[in-house]
Amino acid sequence: MRCSIKTLFESVVQESAPPDRPTASGGAASPQLAAATKDIKRHASGASVHRLKLVLLIVGIVIATVGLLGALYGILAASTAQTEYDFFCPGGQMPPQFCASLLSSVSSYHALTVGMAIFGVVGLVLTIAALAMKGPLFAAAAPTFAPMYMPPVPPSGAVTSRTCPKCERTNRWADRFCSACGAPLS
């Protein structure tokens, strides 16, 4: 059974009312209802922490992966450019502009490697921060609020069953409708 926003609002109003003062519905605030409302509030704040932890973890892993893959690419590209320079340029068989561009690309790829490594470290820090947060990583789904009320107890010495006026079947005292035909029990 689902609970409407109006019911949740009324439960908050009832919780904030002093126990000796009647609520909008006319009765005193129920301690069970107040406890259920506090449980909902606690669960809602806990869910936002779980959501934050999960988002930080995912963002941290993505940033760390991109950073480490970028650093790996920078290392491979720099070593390739350095190998080309070592192969073509020391003998003087290539023009000096080509050798200068190879050396420039080697230094550019080294800078890329350092930048992406820093990016990867930031991702690792975010991942570690997410894992260090208290609480479980995955929160259970929020239960739908459905207040549980105890069925009314018949007074002592009273009749504990009702007879349906339509089909004459015997029903429990707390039932409001007949279990056989569904007619209202009066």
mmCIF file with all atom_site columns, C-alpha atoms in Angstrom:
data_model
loop_
_atom_site.group_PDB
_atom_site.id
_atom_site.type_symbol
_atom_site.label_atom_id
_atom_site.label_alt_id
_atom_site.label_comp_id
_atom_site.label_asym_id
_atom_site.label_entity_id
_atom_site.label_seq_id
_atom_site.pdbx_PDB_ins_code
_atom_site.Cartn_x
_atom_site.Cartn_y
_atom_site.Cartn_z
_atom_site.occupancy
_atom_site.B_iso_or_equiv
_atom_site.pdbx_formal_charge
_atom_site.auth_seq_id
_atom_site.auth_comp_id
_atom_site.auth_asym_id
_atom_site.auth_atom_id
_atom_site.pdbx_PDB_model_num
ATOM 1   C CA . MET A 1 1   ? 0.000   0.000   0.000   1.00 0.00 ? 1   MET A CA 1
ATOM 2   C CA . ARG A 1 2   ? 1.421   3.386   -0.976  1.00 0.00 ? 2   ARG A CA 1
ATOM 3   C CA . CYS A 1 3   ? 1.300   6.502   1.115   1.00 0.00 ? 3   CYS A CA 1
ATOM 4   C CA . SER A 1 4   ? 0.328   9.846   -0.357  1.00 0.00 ? 4   SER A CA 1
ATOM 5   C CA . ILE A 1 5   ? 2.126   13.142  0.179   1.00 0.00 ? 5   ILE A CA 1
ATOM 6   C CA . LYS A 1 6   ? -0.881  14.358  2.150   1.00 0.00 ? 6   LYS A CA 1
ATOM 7   C CA . THR A 1 7   ? -0.572  11.423  4.548   1.00 0.00 ? 7   THR A CA 1
ATOM 8   C CA . LEU A 1 8   ? 3.146   12.085  5.018   1.00 0.00 ? 8   LEU A CA 1
ATOM 9   C CA . PHE A 1 9   ? 2.424   15.784  5.635   1.00 0.00 ? 9   PHE A CA 1
ATOM 10  C CA . GLU A 1 10  ? -0.244  14.913  8.187   1.00 0.00 ? 10  GLU A CA 1
ATOM 11  C CA . SER A 1 11  ? 2.139   12.552  9.937   1.00 0.00 ? 11  SER A CA 1
ATOM 12  C CA . VAL A 1 12  ? 4.745   15.321  10.195  1.00 0.00 ? 12  VAL A CA 1
ATOM 13  C CA . VAL A 1 13  ? 2.099   17.697  11.559  1.00 0.00 ? 13  VAL A CA 1
ATOM 14  C CA . GLN A 1 14  ? 1.018   15.085  14.068  1.00 0.00 ? 14  GLN A CA 1
ATOM 15  C CA . GLU A 1 15  ? 4.632   14.489  15.092  1.00 0.00 ? 15  GLU A CA 1
ATOM 16  C CA . SER A 1 16  ? 5.258   18.162  15.711  1.00 0.00 ? 16  SER A CA 1
ATOM 17  C CA . ALA A 1 17  ? 2.102   18.542  17.815  1.00 0.00 ? 17  ALA A CA 1
ATOM 18  C CA . PRO A 1 18  ? 2.599   18.170  21.569  1.00 0.00 ? 18  PRO A CA 1
ATOM 19  C CA . PRO A 1 19  ? 1.243   14.828  22.873  1.00 0.00 ? 19  PRO A CA 1
ATOM 20  C CA . ASP A 1 20  ? -1.347  16.476  25.096  1.00 0.00 ? 20  ASP A CA 1
ATOM 21  C CA . ARG A 1 21  ? -2.666  18.715  22.312  1.00 0.00 ? 21  ARG A CA 1
ATOM 22  C CA . PRO A 1 22  ? -5.021  17.159  19.752  1.00 0.00 ? 22  PRO A CA 1
ATOM 23  C CA . THR A 1 23  ? -3.942  17.090  16.127  1.00 0.00 ? 23  THR A CA 1
ATOM 24  C CA . ALA A 1 24  ? -5.871  18.255  13.052  1.00 0.00 ? 24  ALA A CA 1
ATOM 25  C CA . SER A 1 25  ? -7.551  14.860  12.824  1.00 0.00 ? 25  SER A CA 1
ATOM 26  C CA . GLY A 1 26  ? -8.909  15.246  16.341  1.00 0.00 ? 26  GLY A CA 1
ATOM 27  C CA . GLY A 1 27  ? -6.832  12.620  18.170  1.00 0.00 ? 27  GLY A CA 1
ATOM 28  C CA . ALA A 1 28  ? -3.559  12.805  20.060  1.00 0.00 ? 28  ALA A CA 1
ATOM 29  C CA . ALA A 1 29  ? -0.326  12.252  18.130  1.00 0.00 ? 29  ALA A CA 1
ATOM 30  C CA . SER A 1 30  ? 0.469   8.550   17.888  1.00 0.00 ? 30  SER A CA 1
ATOM 31  C CA . PRO A 1 31  ? 3.897   7.514   19.219  1.00 0.00 ? 31  PRO A CA 1
ATOM 32  C CA . GLN A 1 32  ? 4.054   4.789   16.543  1.00 0.00 ? 32  GLN A CA 1
ATOM 33  C CA . LEU A 1 33  ? 3.417   7.345   13.824  1.00 0.00 ? 33  LEU A CA 1
ATOM 34  C CA . ALA A 1 34  ? 6.048   9.686   15.251  1.00 0.00 ? 34  ALA A CA 1
ATOM 35  C CA . ALA A 1 35  ? 8.608   6.871   15.320  1.00 0.00 ? 35  ALA A CA 1
ATOM 36  C CA . ALA A 1 36  ? 7.750   5.918   11.735  1.00 0.00 ? 36  ALA A CA 1
ATOM 37  C CA . THR A 1 37  ? 8.159   9.525   10.601  1.00 0.00 ? 37  THR A CA 1
ATOM 38  C CA . LYS A 1 38  ? 11.557  9.806   12.279  1.00 0.00 ? 38  LYS A CA 1
ATOM 39  C CA . ASP A 1 39  ? 12.572  6.566   10.579  1.00 0.00 ? 39  ASP A CA 1
ATOM 40  C CA . ILE A 1 40  ? 11.571  7.992   7.196   1.00 0.00 ? 40  ILE A CA 1
ATOM 41  C CA . LYS A 1 41  ? 13.594  11.168  7.804   1.00 0.00 ? 41  LYS A CA 1
ATOM 42  C CA . ARG A 1 42  ? 16.639  9.184   8.906   1.00 0.00 ? 42  ARG A CA 1
ATOM 43  C CA . HIS A 1 43  ? 16.346  6.897   5.893   1.00 0.00 ? 43  HIS A CA 1
ATOM 44  C CA . ALA A 1 44  ? 16.019  9.860   3.519   1.00 0.00 ? 44  ALA A CA 1
ATOM 45  C CA . SER A 1 45  ? 19.186  11.511  4.842   1.00 0.00 ? 45  SER A CA 1
ATOM 46  C CA . GLY A 1 46  ? 21.024  8.185   4.727   1.00 0.00 ? 46  GLY A CA 1
ATOM 47  C CA . ALA A 1 47  ? 19.944  7.663   1.124   1.00 0.00 ? 47  ALA A CA 1
ATOM 48  C CA . SER A 1 48  ? 21.476  10.976  0.066   1.00 0.00 ? 48  SER A CA 1
ATOM 49  C CA . VAL A 1 49  ? 24.782  9.960   1.685   1.00 0.00 ? 49  VAL A CA 1
ATOM 50  C CA . HIS A 1 50  ? 24.683  6.623   -0.147  1.00 0.00 ? 50  HIS A CA 1
ATOM 51  C CA . ARG A 1 51  ? 23.920  8.418   -3.423  1.00 0.00 ? 51  ARG A CA 1
ATOM 52  C CA . LEU A 1 52  ? 26.824  10.840  -2.866  1.00 0.00 ? 52  LEU A CA 1
ATOM 53  C CA . LYS A 1 53  ? 29.167  7.962   -2.055  1.00 0.00 ? 53  LYS A CA 1
ATOM 54  C CA . LEU A 1 54  ? 28.165  6.067   -5.180  1.00 0.00 ? 54  LEU A CA 1
ATOM 55  C CA . VAL A 1 55  ? 28.512  9.144   -7.415  1.00 0.00 ? 55  VAL A CA 1
ATOM 56  C CA . LEU A 1 56  ? 31.948  9.966   -5.960  1.00 0.00 ? 56  LEU A CA 1
ATOM 57  C CA . LEU A 1 57  ? 33.068  6.399   -6.483  1.00 0.00 ? 57  LEU A CA 1
ATOM 58  C CA . ILE A 1 58  ? 31.922  6.287   -10.109 1.00 0.00 ? 58  ILE A CA 1
ATOM 59  C CA . VAL A 1 59  ? 33.389  9.719   -10.933 1.00 0.00 ? 59  VAL A CA 1
ATOM 60  C CA . GLY A 1 60  ? 36.657  8.799   -9.209  1.00 0.00 ? 60  GLY A CA 1
ATOM 61  C CA . ILE A 1 61  ? 36.998  5.533   -11.099 1.00 0.00 ? 61  ILE A CA 1
ATOM 62  C CA . VAL A 1 62  ? 36.241  7.198   -14.442 1.00 0.00 ? 62  VAL A CA 1
ATOM 63  C CA . ILE A 1 63  ? 38.720  10.040  -13.841 1.00 0.00 ? 63  ILE A CA 1
ATOM 64  C CA . ALA A 1 64  ? 41.414  7.637   -12.625 1.00 0.00 ? 64  ALA A CA 1
ATOM 65  C CA . THR A 1 65  ? 40.918  5.379   -15.643 1.00 0.00 ? 65  THR A CA 1
ATOM 66  C CA . VAL A 1 66  ? 41.034  8.268   -18.124 1.00 0.00 ? 66  VAL A CA 1
ATOM 67  C CA . GLY A 1 67  ? 44.105  9.716   -16.399 1.00 0.00 ? 67  GLY A CA 1
ATOM 68  C CA . LEU A 1 68  ? 46.012  6.457   -16.281 1.00 0.00 ? 68  LEU A CA 1
ATOM 69  C CA . LEU A 1 69  ? 45.152  5.563   -19.887 1.00 0.00 ? 69  LEU A CA 1
ATOM 70  C CA . GLY A 1 70  ? 46.183  9.072   -21.003 1.00 0.00 ? 70  GLY A CA 1
ATOM 71  C CA . ALA A 1 71  ? 49.474  8.750   -19.141 1.00 0.00 ? 71  ALA A CA 1
ATOM 72  C CA . LEU A 1 72  ? 50.078  5.374   -20.755 1.00 0.00 ? 72  LEU A CA 1
ATOM 73  C CA . TYR A 1 73  ? 49.376  6.864   -24.189 1.00 0.00 ? 73  TYR A CA 1
ATOM 74  C CA . GLY A 1 74  ? 51.775  9.738   -23.456 1.00 0.00 ? 74  GLY A CA 1
ATOM 75  C CA . ILE A 1 75  ? 54.526  7.326   -22.463 1.00 0.00 ? 75  ILE A CA 1
ATOM 76  C CA . LEU A 1 76  ? 54.031  5.188   -25.566 1.00 0.00 ? 76  LEU A CA 1
ATOM 77  C CA . ALA A 1 77  ? 53.886  8.180   -27.940 1.00 0.00 ? 77  ALA A CA 1
ATOM 78  C CA . ALA A 1 78  ? 56.945  9.824   -26.343 1.00 0.00 ? 78  ALA A CA 1
ATOM 79  C CA . SER A 1 79  ? 58.965  6.617   -26.560 1.00 0.00 ? 79  SER A CA 1
ATOM 80  C CA . THR A 1 80  ? 57.912  6.147   -30.209 1.00 0.00 ? 80  THR A CA 1
ATOM 81  C CA . ALA A 1 81  ? 58.945  9.707   -31.092 1.00 0.00 ? 81  ALA A CA 1
ATOM 82  C CA . GLN A 1 82  ? 62.241  9.253   -29.214 1.00 0.00 ? 82  GLN A CA 1
ATOM 83  C CA . THR A 1 83  ? 62.925  6.004   -31.101 1.00 0.00 ? 83  THR A CA 1
ATOM 84  C CA . GLU A 1 84  ? 62.276  7.750   -34.437 1.00 0.00 ? 84  GLU A CA 1
ATOM 85  C CA . TYR A 1 85  ? 64.622  10.562  -33.437 1.00 0.00 ? 85  TYR A CA 1
ATOM 86  C CA . ASP A 1 86  ? 67.325  8.098   -32.384 1.00 0.00 ? 86  ASP A CA 1
ATOM 87  C CA . PHE A 1 87  ? 66.963  6.158   -35.631 1.00 0.00 ? 87  PHE A CA 1
ATOM 88  C CA . PHE A 1 88  ? 66.788  9.026   -38.163 1.00 0.00 ? 88  PHE A CA 1
ATOM 89  C CA . CYS A 1 89  ? 68.529  12.066  -36.698 1.00 0.00 ? 89  CYS A CA 1
ATOM 90  C CA . PRO A 1 90  ? 72.006  11.156  -35.316 1.00 0.00 ? 90  PRO A CA 1
ATOM 91  C CA . GLY A 1 91  ? 73.364  10.203  -38.753 1.00 0.00 ? 91  GLY A CA 1
ATOM 92  C CA . GLY A 1 92  ? 72.314  13.516  -40.285 1.00 0.00 ? 92  GLY A CA 1
ATOM 93  C CA . GLN A 1 93  ? 70.290  11.883  -43.040 1.00 0.00 ? 93  GLN A CA 1
ATOM 94  C CA . MET A 1 94  ? 67.082  13.839  -42.139 1.00 0.00 ? 94  MET A CA 1
ATOM 95  C CA . PRO A 1 95  ? 66.491  17.605  -42.371 1.00 0.00 ? 95  PRO A CA 1
ATOM 96  C CA . PRO A 1 96  ? 67.013  19.537  -39.118 1.00 0.00 ? 96  PRO A CA 1
ATOM 97  C CA . GLN A 1 97  ? 63.369  20.718  -39.056 1.00 0.00 ? 97  GLN A CA 1
ATOM 98  C CA . PHE A 1 98  ? 62.160  17.099  -38.919 1.00 0.00 ? 98  PHE A CA 1
ATOM 99  C CA . CYS A 1 99  ? 64.540  16.302  -36.026 1.00 0.00 ? 99  CYS A CA 1
ATOM 100 C CA . ALA A 1 100 ? 63.463  19.449  -34.189 1.00 0.00 ? 100 ALA A CA 1
ATOM 101 C CA . SER A 1 101 ? 59.788  18.531  -34.566 1.00 0.00 ? 101 SER A CA 1
ATOM 102 C CA . LEU A 1 102 ? 60.517  15.019  -33.249 1.00 0.00 ? 102 LEU A CA 1
ATOM 103 C CA . LEU A 1 103 ? 62.245  16.470  -30.173 1.00 0.00 ? 103 LEU A CA 1
ATOM 104 C CA . SER A 1 104 ? 59.357  18.901  -29.714 1.00 0.00 ? 104 SER A CA 1
ATOM 105 C CA . SER A 1 105 ? 56.810  16.093  -29.880 1.00 0.00 ? 105 SER A CA 1
ATOM 106 C CA . VAL A 1 106 ? 58.845  14.048  -27.369 1.00 0.00 ? 106 VAL A CA 1
ATOM 107 C CA . SER A 1 107 ? 58.715  16.915  -24.870 1.00 0.00 ? 107 SER A CA 1
ATOM 108 C CA . SER A 1 108 ? 54.990  17.492  -25.594 1.00 0.00 ? 108 SER A CA 1
ATOM 109 C CA . TYR A 1 109 ? 54.199  13.837  -24.950 1.00 0.00 ? 109 TYR A CA 1
ATOM 110 C CA . HIS A 1 110 ? 56.199  13.919  -21.711 1.00 0.00 ? 110 HIS A CA 1
ATOM 111 C CA . ALA A 1 111 ? 54.112  16.927  -20.587 1.00 0.00 ? 111 ALA A CA 1
ATOM 112 C CA . LEU A 1 112 ? 50.935  15.049  -21.561 1.00 0.00 ? 112 LEU A CA 1
ATOM 113 C CA . THR A 1 113 ? 52.121  12.066  -19.529 1.00 0.00 ? 113 THR A CA 1
ATOM 114 C CA . VAL A 1 114 ? 52.682  14.193  -16.422 1.00 0.00 ? 114 VAL A CA 1
ATOM 115 C CA . GLY A 1 115 ? 49.329  15.986  -16.800 1.00 0.00 ? 115 GLY A CA 1
ATOM 116 C CA . MET A 1 116 ? 47.365  12.794  -17.288 1.00 0.00 ? 116 MET A CA 1
ATOM 117 C CA . ALA A 1 117 ? 49.174  11.136  -14.376 1.00 0.00 ? 117 ALA A CA 1
ATOM 118 C CA . ILE A 1 118 ? 48.090  14.032  -12.143 1.00 0.00 ? 118 ILE A CA 1
ATOM 119 C CA . PHE A 1 119 ? 44.540  13.630  -13.497 1.00 0.00 ? 119 PHE A CA 1
ATOM 120 C CA . GLY A 1 120 ? 44.693  9.921   -12.622 1.00 0.00 ? 120 GLY A CA 1
ATOM 121 C CA . VAL A 1 121 ? 45.918  10.665  -9.091  1.00 0.00 ? 121 VAL A CA 1
ATOM 122 C CA . VAL A 1 122 ? 42.969  13.039  -8.574  1.00 0.00 ? 122 VAL A CA 1
ATOM 123 C CA . GLY A 1 123 ? 40.655  10.216  -9.658  1.00 0.00 ? 123 GLY A CA 1
ATOM 124 C CA . LEU A 1 124 ? 42.308  7.823   -7.225  1.00 0.00 ? 124 LEU A CA 1
ATOM 125 C CA . VAL A 1 125 ? 41.906  10.360  -4.410  1.00 0.00 ? 125 VAL A CA 1
ATOM 126 C CA . LEU A 1 126 ? 38.178  10.704  -5.201  1.00 0.00 ? 126 LEU A CA 1
ATOM 127 C CA . THR A 1 127 ? 37.806  6.926   -5.262  1.00 0.00 ? 127 THR A CA 1
ATOM 128 C CA . ILE A 1 128 ? 39.565  6.529   -1.918  1.00 0.00 ? 128 ILE A CA 1
ATOM 129 C CA . ALA A 1 129 ? 37.475  9.354   -0.415  1.00 0.00 ? 129 ALA A CA 1
ATOM 130 C CA . ALA A 1 130 ? 34.278  7.624   -1.565  1.00 0.00 ? 130 ALA A CA 1
ATOM 131 C CA . LEU A 1 131 ? 35.391  4.312   -0.092  1.00 0.00 ? 131 LEU A CA 1
ATOM 132 C CA . ALA A 1 132 ? 36.352  5.994   3.182   1.00 0.00 ? 132 ALA A CA 1
ATOM 133 C CA . MET A 1 133 ? 32.850  7.390   3.713   1.00 0.00 ? 133 MET A CA 1
ATOM 134 C CA . LYS A 1 134 ? 30.824  5.582   6.361   1.00 0.00 ? 134 LYS A CA 1
ATOM 135 C CA . GLY A 1 135 ? 28.005  3.269   5.472   1.00 0.00 ? 135 GLY A CA 1
ATOM 136 C CA . PRO A 1 136 ? 27.440  0.599   2.854   1.00 0.00 ? 136 PRO A CA 1
ATOM 137 C CA . LEU A 1 137 ? 28.151  1.355   -0.776  1.00 0.00 ? 137 LEU A CA 1
ATOM 138 C CA . PHE A 1 138 ? 24.747  0.353   -2.091  1.00 0.00 ? 138 PHE A CA 1
ATOM 139 C CA . ALA A 1 139 ? 21.720  1.378   -0.054  1.00 0.00 ? 139 ALA A CA 1
ATOM 140 C CA . ALA A 1 140 ? 18.670  -0.802  -0.025  1.00 0.00 ? 140 ALA A CA 1
ATOM 141 C CA . ALA A 1 141 ? 15.707  0.585   -1.890  1.00 0.00 ? 141 ALA A CA 1
ATOM 142 C CA . ALA A 1 142 ? 13.616  2.933   0.205   1.00 0.00 ? 142 ALA A CA 1
ATOM 143 C CA . PRO A 1 143 ? 10.606  1.115   1.540   1.00 0.00 ? 143 PRO A CA 1
ATOM 144 C CA . THR A 1 144 ? 7.233   2.574   0.759   1.00 0.00 ? 144 THR A CA 1
ATOM 145 C CA . PHE A 1 145 ? 5.762   4.090   3.873   1.00 0.00 ? 145 PHE A CA 1
ATOM 146 C CA . ALA A 1 146 ? 2.663   2.228   4.923   1.00 0.00 ? 146 ALA A CA 1
ATOM 147 C CA . PRO A 1 147 ? 1.803   2.687   8.588   1.00 0.00 ? 147 PRO A CA 1
ATOM 148 C CA . MET A 1 148 ? 0.914   -0.498  10.347  1.00 0.00 ? 148 MET A CA 1
ATOM 149 C CA . TYR A 1 149 ? -1.943  -0.200  12.786  1.00 0.00 ? 149 TYR A CA 1
ATOM 150 C CA . MET A 1 150 ? -2.959  -2.935  15.120  1.00 0.00 ? 150 MET A CA 1
ATOM 151 C CA . PRO A 1 151 ? -6.472  -4.205  14.451  1.00 0.00 ? 151 PRO A CA 1
ATOM 152 C CA . PRO A 1 152 ? -8.970  -3.124  17.048  1.00 0.00 ? 152 PRO A CA 1
ATOM 153 C CA . VAL A 1 153 ? -9.291  -5.468  19.988  1.00 0.00 ? 153 VAL A CA 1
ATOM 154 C CA . PRO A 1 154 ? -12.813 -6.290  21.081  1.00 0.00 ? 154 PRO A CA 1
ATOM 155 C CA . PRO A 1 155 ? -13.665 -5.368  24.634  1.00 0.00 ? 155 PRO A CA 1
ATOM 156 C CA . SER A 1 156 ? -13.333 -8.204  27.104  1.00 0.00 ? 156 SER A CA 1
ATOM 157 C CA . GLY A 1 157 ? -16.441 -10.347 27.211  1.00 0.00 ? 157 GLY A CA 1
ATOM 158 C CA . ALA A 1 158 ? -17.641 -9.046  23.830  1.00 0.00 ? 158 ALA A CA 1
ATOM 159 C CA . VAL A 1 159 ? -18.550 -11.105 20.814  1.00 0.00 ? 159 VAL A CA 1
ATOM 160 C CA . THR A 1 160 ? -15.441 -11.975 18.742  1.00 0.00 ? 160 THR A CA 1
ATOM 161 C CA . SER A 1 161 ? -17.218 -12.617 15.443  1.00 0.00 ? 161 SER A CA 1
ATOM 162 C CA . ARG A 1 162 ? -19.728 -10.931 13.142  1.00 0.00 ? 162 ARG A CA 1
ATOM 163 C CA . THR A 1 163 ? -22.324 -12.457 10.882  1.00 0.00 ? 163 THR A CA 1
ATOM 164 C CA . CYS A 1 164 ? -22.766 -11.090 7.380   1.00 0.00 ? 164 CYS A CA 1
ATOM 165 C CA . PRO A 1 165 ? -26.286 -9.669  6.886   1.00 0.00 ? 165 PRO A CA 1
ATOM 166 C CA . LYS A 1 166 ? -26.244 -10.694 3.202   1.00 0.00 ? 166 LYS A CA 1
ATOM 167 C CA . CYS A 1 167 ? -24.834 -14.263 3.118   1.00 0.00 ? 167 CYS A CA 1
ATOM 168 C CA . GLU A 1 168 ? -24.844 -15.024 6.870   1.00 0.00 ? 168 GLU A CA 1
ATOM 169 C CA . ARG A 1 169 ? -21.224 -16.146 6.929   1.00 0.00 ? 169 ARG A CA 1
ATOM 170 C CA . THR A 1 170 ? -19.318 -15.746 10.214  1.00 0.00 ? 170 THR A CA 1
ATOM 171 C CA . ASN A 1 171 ? -16.385 -13.293 10.023  1.00 0.00 ? 171 ASN A CA 1
ATOM 172 C CA . ARG A 1 172 ? -13.802 -12.055 12.496  1.00 0.00 ? 172 ARG A CA 1
ATOM 173 C CA . TRP A 1 173 ? -14.769 -9.162  14.739  1.00 0.00 ? 173 TRP A CA 1
ATOM 174 C CA . ALA A 1 174 ? -12.147 -6.782  13.221  1.00 0.00 ? 174 ALA A CA 1
ATOM 175 C CA . ASP A 1 175 ? -13.256 -7.389  9.601   1.00 0.00 ? 175 ASP A CA 1
ATOM 176 C CA . ARG A 1 176 ? -15.116 -4.539  7.948   1.00 0.00 ? 176 ARG A CA 1
ATOM 177 C CA . PHE A 1 177 ? -16.261 -6.550  4.931   1.00 0.00 ? 177 PHE A CA 1
ATOM 178 C CA . CYS A 1 178 ? -17.490 -10.117 4.538   1.00 0.00 ? 178 CYS A CA 1
ATOM 179 C CA . SER A 1 179 ? -14.753 -12.546 3.496   1.00 0.00 ? 179 SER A CA 1
ATOM 180 C CA . ALA A 1 180 ? -17.209 -14.503 1.325   1.00 0.00 ? 180 ALA A CA 1
ATOM 181 C CA . CYS A 1 181 ? -19.340 -11.941 -0.519  1.00 0.00 ? 181 CYS A CA 1
ATOM 182 C CA . GLY A 1 182 ? -17.563 -8.618  0.256   1.00 0.00 ? 182 GLY A CA 1
ATOM 183 C CA . ALA A 1 183 ? -20.629 -6.934  1.702   1.00 0.00 ? 183 ALA A CA 1
ATOM 184 C CA . PRO A 1 184 ? -19.977 -4.331  4.411   1.00 0.00 ? 184 PRO A CA 1
ATOM 185 C CA . LEU A 1 185 ? -20.400 -5.660  7.926   1.00 0.00 ? 185 LEU A CA 1
ATOM 186 C CA . SER A 1 186 ? -22.360 -3.352  10.167  1.00 0.00 ? 186 SER A CA 1
#
